[in-house]
Backbone as a printed PyTorch tensor [residue, N CA C, xyz], in Angstrom:
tensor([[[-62.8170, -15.8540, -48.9710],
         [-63.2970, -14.7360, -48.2220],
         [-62.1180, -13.8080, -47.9550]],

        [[-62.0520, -12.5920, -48.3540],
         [-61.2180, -11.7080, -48.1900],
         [-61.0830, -11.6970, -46.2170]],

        [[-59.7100, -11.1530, -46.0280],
         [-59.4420, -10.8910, -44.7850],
         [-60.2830,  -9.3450, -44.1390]],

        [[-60.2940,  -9.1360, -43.1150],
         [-61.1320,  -8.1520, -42.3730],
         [-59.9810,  -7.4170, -41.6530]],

        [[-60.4170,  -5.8910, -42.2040],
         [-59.5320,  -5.1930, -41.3610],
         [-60.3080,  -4.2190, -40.0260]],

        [[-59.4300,  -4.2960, -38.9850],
         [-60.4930,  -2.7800, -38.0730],
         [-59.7040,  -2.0980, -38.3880]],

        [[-60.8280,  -0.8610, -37.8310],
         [-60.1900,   0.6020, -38.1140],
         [-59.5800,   0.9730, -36.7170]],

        [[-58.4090,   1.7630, -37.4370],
         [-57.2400,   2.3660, -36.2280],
         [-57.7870,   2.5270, -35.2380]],

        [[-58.9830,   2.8870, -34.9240],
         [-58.8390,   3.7000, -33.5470],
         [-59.4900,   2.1840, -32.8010]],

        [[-60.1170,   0.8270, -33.5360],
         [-60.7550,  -0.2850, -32.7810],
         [-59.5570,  -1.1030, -32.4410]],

        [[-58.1150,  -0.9880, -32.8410],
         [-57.4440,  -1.6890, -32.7930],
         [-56.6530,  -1.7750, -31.6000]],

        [[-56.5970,  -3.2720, -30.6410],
         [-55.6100,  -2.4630, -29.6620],
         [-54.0690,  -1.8140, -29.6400]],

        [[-53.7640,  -1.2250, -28.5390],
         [-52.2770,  -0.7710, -28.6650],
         [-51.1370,  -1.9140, -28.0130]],

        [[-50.1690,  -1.5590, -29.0590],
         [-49.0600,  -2.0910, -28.7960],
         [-48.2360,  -2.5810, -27.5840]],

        [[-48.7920,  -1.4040, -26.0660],
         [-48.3050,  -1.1810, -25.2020],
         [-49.4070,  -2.0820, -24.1760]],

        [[-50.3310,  -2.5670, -24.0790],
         [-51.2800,  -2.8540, -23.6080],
         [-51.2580,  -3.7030, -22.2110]],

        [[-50.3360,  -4.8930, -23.1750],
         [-50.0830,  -5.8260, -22.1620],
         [-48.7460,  -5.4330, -21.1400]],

        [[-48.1980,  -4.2420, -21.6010],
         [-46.8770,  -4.1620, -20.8780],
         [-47.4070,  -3.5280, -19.2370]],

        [[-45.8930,  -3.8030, -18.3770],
         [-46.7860,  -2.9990, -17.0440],
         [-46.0090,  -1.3550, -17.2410]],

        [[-46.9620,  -0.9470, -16.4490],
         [-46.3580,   0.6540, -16.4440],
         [-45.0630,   0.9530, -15.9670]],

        [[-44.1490,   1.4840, -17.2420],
         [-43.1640,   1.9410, -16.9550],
         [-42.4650,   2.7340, -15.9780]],

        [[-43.4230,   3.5840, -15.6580],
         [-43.1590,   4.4470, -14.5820],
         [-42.7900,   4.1340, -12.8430]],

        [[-43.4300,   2.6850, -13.2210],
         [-43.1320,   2.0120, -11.7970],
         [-41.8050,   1.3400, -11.6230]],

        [[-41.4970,   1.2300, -12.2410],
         [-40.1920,   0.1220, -12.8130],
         [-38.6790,   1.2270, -13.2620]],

        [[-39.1100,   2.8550, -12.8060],
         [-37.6380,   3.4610, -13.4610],
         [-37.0160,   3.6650, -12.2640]],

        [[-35.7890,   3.5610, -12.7030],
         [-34.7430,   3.5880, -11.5740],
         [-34.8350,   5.0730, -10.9990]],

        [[-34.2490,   4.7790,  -9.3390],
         [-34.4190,   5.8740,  -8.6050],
         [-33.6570,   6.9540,  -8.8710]],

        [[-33.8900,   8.4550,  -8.5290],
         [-33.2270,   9.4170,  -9.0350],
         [-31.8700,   9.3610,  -7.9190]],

        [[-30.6600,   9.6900,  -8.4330],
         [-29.1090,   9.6990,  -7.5580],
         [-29.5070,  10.2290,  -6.2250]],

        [[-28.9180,   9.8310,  -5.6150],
         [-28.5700,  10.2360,  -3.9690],
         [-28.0950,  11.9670,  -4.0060]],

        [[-28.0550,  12.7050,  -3.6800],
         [-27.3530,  13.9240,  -3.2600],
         [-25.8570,  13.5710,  -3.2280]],

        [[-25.5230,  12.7440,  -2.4560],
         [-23.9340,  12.9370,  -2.3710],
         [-23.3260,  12.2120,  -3.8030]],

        [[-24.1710,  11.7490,  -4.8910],
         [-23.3000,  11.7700,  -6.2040],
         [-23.7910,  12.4300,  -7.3160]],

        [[-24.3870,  13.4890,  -6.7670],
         [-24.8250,  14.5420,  -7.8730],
         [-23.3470,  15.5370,  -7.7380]],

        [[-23.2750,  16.1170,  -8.9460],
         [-21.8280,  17.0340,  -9.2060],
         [-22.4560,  18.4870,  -8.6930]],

        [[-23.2700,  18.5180,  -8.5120],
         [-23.7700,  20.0480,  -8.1760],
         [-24.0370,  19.9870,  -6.6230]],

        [[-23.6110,  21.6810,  -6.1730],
         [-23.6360,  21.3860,  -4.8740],
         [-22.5440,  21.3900,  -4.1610]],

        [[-22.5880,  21.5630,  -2.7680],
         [-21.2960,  21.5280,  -1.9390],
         [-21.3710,  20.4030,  -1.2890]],

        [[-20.0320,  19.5550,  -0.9740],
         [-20.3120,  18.6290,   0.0790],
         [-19.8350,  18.8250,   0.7590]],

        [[-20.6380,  18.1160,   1.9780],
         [-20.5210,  18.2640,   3.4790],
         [-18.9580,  17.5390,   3.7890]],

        [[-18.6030,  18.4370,   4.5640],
         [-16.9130,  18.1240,   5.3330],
         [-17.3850,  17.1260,   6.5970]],

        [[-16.7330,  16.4060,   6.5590],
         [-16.1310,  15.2980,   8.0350],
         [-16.3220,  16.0940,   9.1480]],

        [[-17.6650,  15.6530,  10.1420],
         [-17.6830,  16.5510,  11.3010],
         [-16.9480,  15.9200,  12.3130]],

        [[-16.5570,  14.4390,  11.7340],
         [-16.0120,  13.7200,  13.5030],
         [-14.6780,  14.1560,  13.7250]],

        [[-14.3380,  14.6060,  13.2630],
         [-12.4280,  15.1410,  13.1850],
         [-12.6740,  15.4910,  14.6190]],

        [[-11.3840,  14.7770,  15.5290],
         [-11.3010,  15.4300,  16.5560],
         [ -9.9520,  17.1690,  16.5610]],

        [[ -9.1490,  16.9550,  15.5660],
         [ -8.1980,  18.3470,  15.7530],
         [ -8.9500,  18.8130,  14.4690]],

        [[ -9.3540,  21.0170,  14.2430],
         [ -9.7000,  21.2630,  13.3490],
         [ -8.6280,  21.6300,  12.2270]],

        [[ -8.7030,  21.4280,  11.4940],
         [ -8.0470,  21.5570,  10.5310],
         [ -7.6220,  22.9110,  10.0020]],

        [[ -6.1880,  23.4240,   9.8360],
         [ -5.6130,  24.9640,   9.2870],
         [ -4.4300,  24.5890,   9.0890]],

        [[ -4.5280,  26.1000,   7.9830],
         [ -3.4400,  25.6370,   7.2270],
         [ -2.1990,  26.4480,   8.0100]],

        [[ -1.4100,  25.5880,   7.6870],
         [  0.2520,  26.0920,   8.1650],
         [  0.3780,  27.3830,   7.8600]],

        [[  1.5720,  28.1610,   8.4900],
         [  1.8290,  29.4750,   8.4600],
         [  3.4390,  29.5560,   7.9250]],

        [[  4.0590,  28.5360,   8.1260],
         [  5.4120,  28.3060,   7.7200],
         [  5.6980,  26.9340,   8.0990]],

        [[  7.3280,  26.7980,   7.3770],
         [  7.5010,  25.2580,   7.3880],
         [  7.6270,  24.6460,   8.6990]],

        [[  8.0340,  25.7910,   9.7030],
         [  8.3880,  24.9860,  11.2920],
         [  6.9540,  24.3980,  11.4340]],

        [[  5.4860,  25.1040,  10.9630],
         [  4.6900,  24.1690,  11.2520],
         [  4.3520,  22.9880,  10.8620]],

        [[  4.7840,  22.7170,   9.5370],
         [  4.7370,  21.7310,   8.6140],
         [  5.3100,  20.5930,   9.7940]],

        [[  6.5170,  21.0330,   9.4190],
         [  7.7610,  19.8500,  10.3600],
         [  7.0820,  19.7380,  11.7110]],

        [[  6.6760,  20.6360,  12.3610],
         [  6.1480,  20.1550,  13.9450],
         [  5.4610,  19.1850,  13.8040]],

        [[  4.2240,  19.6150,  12.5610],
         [  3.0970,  18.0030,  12.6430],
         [  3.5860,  16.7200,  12.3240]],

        [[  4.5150,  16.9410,  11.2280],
         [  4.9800,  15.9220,  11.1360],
         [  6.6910,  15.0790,  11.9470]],

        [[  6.5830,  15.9140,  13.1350],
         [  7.7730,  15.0210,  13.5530],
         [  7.5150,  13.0440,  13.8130]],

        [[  5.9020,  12.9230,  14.0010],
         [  6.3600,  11.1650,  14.7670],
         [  6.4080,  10.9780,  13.3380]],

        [[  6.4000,  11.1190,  11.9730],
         [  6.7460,  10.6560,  11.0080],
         [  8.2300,  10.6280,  10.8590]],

        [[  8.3920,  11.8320,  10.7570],
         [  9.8280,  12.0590,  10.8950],
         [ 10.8300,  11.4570,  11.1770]],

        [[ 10.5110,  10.8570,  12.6150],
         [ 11.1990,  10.6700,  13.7650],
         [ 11.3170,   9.1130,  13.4380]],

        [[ 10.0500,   8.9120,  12.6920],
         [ 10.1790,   7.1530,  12.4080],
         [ 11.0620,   6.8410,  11.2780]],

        [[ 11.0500,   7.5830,  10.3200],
         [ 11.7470,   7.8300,   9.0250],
         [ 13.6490,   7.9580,   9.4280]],

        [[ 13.9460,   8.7070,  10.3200],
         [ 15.0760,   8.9970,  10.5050],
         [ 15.7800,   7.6710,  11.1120]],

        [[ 14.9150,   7.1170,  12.0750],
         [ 15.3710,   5.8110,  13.2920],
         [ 15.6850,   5.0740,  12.2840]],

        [[ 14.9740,   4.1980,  11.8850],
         [ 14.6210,   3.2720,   9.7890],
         [ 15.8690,   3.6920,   9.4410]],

        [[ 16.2950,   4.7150,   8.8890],
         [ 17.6000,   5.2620,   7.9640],
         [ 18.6590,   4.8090,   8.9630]],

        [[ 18.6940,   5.1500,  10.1450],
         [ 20.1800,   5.1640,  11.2090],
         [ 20.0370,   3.3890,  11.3280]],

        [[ 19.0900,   2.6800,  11.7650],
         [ 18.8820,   1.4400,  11.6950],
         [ 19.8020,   0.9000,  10.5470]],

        [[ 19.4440,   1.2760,   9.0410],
         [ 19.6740,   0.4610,   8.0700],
         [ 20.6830,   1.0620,   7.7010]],

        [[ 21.7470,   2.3990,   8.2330],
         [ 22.9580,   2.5610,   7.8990],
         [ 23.7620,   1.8660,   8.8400]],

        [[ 23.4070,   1.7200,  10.4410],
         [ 24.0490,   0.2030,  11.1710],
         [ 24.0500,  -0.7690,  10.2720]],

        [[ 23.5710,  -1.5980,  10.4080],
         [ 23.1200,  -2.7870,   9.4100],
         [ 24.0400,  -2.5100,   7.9830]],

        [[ 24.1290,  -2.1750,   7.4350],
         [ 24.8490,  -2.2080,   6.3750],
         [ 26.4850,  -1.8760,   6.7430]],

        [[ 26.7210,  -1.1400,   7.5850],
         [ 28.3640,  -0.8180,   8.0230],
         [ 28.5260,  -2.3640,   8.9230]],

        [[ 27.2810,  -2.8690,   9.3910],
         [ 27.9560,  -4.2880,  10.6370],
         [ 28.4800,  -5.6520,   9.4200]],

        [[ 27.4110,  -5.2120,   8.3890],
         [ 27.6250,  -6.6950,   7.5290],
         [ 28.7380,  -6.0580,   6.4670]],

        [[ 29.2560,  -4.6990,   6.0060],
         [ 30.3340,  -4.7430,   5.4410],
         [ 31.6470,  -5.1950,   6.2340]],

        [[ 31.4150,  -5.4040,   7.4390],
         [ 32.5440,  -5.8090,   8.4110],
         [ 32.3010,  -7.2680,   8.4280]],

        [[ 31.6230,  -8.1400,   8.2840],
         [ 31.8780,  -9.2220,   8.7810],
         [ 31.2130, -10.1650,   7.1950]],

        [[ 31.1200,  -9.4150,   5.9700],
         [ 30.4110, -10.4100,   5.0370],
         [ 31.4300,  -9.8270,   3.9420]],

        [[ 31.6310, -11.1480,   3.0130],
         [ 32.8860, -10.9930,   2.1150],
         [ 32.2750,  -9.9190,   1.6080]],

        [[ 33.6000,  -9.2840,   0.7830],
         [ 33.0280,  -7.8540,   0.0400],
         [ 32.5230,  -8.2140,  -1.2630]],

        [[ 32.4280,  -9.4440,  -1.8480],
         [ 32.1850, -10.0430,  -3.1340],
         [ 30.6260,  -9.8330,  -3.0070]],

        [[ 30.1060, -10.0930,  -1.3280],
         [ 28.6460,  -9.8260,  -1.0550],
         [ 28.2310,  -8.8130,  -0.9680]],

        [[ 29.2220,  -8.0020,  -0.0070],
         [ 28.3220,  -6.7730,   0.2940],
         [ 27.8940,  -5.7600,  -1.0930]],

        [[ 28.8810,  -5.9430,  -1.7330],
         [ 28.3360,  -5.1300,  -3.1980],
         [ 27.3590,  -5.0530,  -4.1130]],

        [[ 26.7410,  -6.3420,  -3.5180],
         [ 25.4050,  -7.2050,  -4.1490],
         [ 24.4270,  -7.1090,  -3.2020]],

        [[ 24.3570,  -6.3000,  -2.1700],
         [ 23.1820,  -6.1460,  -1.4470],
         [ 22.2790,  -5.1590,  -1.8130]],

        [[ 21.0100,  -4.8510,  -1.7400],
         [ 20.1980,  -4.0970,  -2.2380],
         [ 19.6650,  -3.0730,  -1.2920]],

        [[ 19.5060,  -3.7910,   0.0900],
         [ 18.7050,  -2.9790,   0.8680],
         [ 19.3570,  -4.1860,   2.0840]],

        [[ 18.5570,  -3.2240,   3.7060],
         [ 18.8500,  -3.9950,   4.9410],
         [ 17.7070,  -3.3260,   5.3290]],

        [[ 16.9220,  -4.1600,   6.2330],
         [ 15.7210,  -3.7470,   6.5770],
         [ 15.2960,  -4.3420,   8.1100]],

        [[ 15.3000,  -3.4460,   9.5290],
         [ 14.9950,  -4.3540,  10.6430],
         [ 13.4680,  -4.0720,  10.6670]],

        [[ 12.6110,  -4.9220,  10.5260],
         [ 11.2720,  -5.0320,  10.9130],
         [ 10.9890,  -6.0880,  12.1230]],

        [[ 10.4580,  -5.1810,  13.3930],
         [  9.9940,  -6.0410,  14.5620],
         [ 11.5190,  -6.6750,  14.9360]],

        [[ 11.1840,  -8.6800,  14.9420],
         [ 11.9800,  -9.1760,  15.4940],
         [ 13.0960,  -9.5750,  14.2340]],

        [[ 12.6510,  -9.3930,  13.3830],
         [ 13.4360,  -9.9530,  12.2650],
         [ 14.2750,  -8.7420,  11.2600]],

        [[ 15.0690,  -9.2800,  10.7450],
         [ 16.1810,  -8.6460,  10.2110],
         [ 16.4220,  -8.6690,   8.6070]],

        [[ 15.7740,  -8.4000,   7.6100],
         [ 15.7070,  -8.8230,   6.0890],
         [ 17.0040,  -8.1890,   5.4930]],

        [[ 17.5330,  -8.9900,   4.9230],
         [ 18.6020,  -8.8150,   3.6930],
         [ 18.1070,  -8.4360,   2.3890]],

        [[ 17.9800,  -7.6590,   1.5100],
         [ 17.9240,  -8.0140,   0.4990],
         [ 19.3590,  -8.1960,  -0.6220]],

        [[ 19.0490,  -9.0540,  -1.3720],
         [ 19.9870,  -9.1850,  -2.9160],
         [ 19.8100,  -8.8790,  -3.9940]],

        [[ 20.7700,  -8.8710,  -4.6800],
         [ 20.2400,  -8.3020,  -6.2430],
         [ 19.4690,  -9.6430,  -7.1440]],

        [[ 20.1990, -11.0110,  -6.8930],
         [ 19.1680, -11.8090,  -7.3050],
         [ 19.2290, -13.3160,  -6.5830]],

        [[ 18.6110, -14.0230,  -7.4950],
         [ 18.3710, -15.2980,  -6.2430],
         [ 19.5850, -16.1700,  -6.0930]],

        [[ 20.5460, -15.7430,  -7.2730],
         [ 21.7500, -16.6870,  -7.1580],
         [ 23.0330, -15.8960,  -5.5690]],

        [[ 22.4700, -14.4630,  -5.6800],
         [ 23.3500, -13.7580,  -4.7620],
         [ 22.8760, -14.2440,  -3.7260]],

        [[ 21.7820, -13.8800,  -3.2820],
         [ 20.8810, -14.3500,  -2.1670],
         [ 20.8610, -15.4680,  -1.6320]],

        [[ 20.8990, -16.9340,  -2.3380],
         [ 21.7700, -18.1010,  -2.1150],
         [ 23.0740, -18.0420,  -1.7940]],

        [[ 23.6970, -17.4840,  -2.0860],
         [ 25.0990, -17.4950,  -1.3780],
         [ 25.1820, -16.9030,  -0.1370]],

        [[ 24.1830, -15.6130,  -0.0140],
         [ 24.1510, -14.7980,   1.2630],
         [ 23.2890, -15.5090,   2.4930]],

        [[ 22.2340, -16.1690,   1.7080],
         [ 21.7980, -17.6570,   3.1320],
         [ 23.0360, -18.0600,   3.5670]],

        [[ 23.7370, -18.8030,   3.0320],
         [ 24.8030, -19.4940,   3.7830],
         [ 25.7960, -19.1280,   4.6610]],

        [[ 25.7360, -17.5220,   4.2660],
         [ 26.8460, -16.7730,   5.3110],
         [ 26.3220, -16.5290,   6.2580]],

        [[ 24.4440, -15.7990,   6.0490],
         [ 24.0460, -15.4980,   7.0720],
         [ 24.0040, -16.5490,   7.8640]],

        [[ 23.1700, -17.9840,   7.3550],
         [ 23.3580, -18.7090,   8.4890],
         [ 24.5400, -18.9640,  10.0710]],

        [[ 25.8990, -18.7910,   9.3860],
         [ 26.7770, -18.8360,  10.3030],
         [ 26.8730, -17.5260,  10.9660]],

        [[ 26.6650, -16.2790,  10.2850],
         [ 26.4510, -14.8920,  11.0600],
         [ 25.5940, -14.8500,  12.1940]],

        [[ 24.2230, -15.8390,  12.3330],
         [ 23.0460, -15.1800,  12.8670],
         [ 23.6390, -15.2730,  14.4330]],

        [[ 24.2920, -16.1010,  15.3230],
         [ 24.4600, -15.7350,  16.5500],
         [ 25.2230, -14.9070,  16.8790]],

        [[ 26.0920, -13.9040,  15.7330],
         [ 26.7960, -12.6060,  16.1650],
         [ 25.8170, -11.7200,  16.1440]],

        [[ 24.5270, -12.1970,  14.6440],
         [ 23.7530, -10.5990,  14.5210],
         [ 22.9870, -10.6910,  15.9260]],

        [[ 23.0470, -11.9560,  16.4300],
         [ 21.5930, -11.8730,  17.7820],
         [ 22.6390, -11.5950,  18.9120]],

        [[ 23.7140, -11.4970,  18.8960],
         [ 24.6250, -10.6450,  19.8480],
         [ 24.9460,  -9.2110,  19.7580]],

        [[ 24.6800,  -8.7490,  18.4800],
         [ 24.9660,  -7.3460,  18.0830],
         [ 23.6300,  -6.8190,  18.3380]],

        [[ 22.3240,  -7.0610,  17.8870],
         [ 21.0550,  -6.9170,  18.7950],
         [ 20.3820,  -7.8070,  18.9740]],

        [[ 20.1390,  -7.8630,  20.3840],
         [ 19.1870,  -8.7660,  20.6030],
         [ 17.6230,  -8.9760,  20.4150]],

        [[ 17.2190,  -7.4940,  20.4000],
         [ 15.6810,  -7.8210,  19.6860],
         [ 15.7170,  -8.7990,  18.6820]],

        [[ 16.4320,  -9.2810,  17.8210],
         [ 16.7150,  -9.7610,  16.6070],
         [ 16.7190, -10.8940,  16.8350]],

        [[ 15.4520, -11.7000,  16.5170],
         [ 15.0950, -13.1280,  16.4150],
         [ 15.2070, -14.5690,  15.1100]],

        [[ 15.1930, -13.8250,  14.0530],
         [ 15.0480, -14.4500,  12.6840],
         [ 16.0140, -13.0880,  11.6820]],

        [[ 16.4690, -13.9250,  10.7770],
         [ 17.0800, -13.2900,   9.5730],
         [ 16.3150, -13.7320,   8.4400]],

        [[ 16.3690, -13.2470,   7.4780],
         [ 15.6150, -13.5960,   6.2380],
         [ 16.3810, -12.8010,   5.1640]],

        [[ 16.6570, -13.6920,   3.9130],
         [ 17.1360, -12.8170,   2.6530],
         [ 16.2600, -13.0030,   1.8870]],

        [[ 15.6140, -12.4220,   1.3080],
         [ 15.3400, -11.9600,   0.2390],
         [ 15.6190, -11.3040,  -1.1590]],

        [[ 15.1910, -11.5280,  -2.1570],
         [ 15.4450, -10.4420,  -3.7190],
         [ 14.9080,  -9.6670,  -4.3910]],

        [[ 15.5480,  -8.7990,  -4.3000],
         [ 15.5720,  -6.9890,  -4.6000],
         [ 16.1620,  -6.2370,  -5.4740]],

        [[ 15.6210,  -6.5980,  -6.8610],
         [ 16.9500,  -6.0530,  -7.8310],
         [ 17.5300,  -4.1230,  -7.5550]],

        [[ 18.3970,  -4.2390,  -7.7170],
         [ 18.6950,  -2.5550,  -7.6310],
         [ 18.1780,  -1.8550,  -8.6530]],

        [[ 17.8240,  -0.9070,  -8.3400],
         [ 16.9420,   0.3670,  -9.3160],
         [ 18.0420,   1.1890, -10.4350]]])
């Protein structure tokens, strides 16, 4: 017996059993990540925002930066003139950085073999450095290759 064909239009469609697509498409973007458009500025700002008129204004806003930046520098040019006085000069030439954070006092070295040698000095240093300041609770060296 030959096979039986229907005609196109008795046949079902392809799509039949599927569910409707239209329910299932993703939502259209939010406003705030469409590229078109202005976006809305930050209303909670408590100071409004303008622009400088010259550099004295620049520098005014930024003096507590400033001011923190400068202390840091005078800090770590102490610190480096106290330990060229009291640490062989074989060391001090090999230091990288001096850094007072809080209670503690960081050394850095150029590497871990310098830095091992500079534990051992500091160790015997630390009750002059906690006499030279006393905020100064802990020392720590660390390694810091030079740039």
């Amino acid at each position: 017996m030959a096979p039986r064909f229907r005609p196109v239009a008795l046949r079902p469609h392809l799509s039949a059993g599927l569910p409707k697509i239209s329910n299932f498409n993703m939502p259209n973007k939010l406003h705030r990540n469409k590229r078109s458009g202005t976006r809305k500025l930050a209303t909670n700002v408590s100071k409004p925002f303008r622009a400088p008129h010259s550099v004295k204004d620049v520098l005014a806003r930024a003096t507590p930066t400033l001011t923190r930046v400068s202390d840091q520098a005078s800090r770590q040019t102490y610190w480096r003139d106290w330990l060229t006085k009291h640490v062989p000069a074989e060391l001090t030439t090999r230091l990288s950085g001096v850094v007072e954070r809080e209670d503690t006092l960081v050394i850095f070295a150029e590497s871990a073999a310098w830095s091992a040698r500079l534990r051992y000095v500091m160790q015997e240093l630390e009750g002059q450095i906690k006499q030279a300041r006393p905020t100064i609770q802990h020392v720590s060296v660390r390694v810091m290759p030079k740039a």
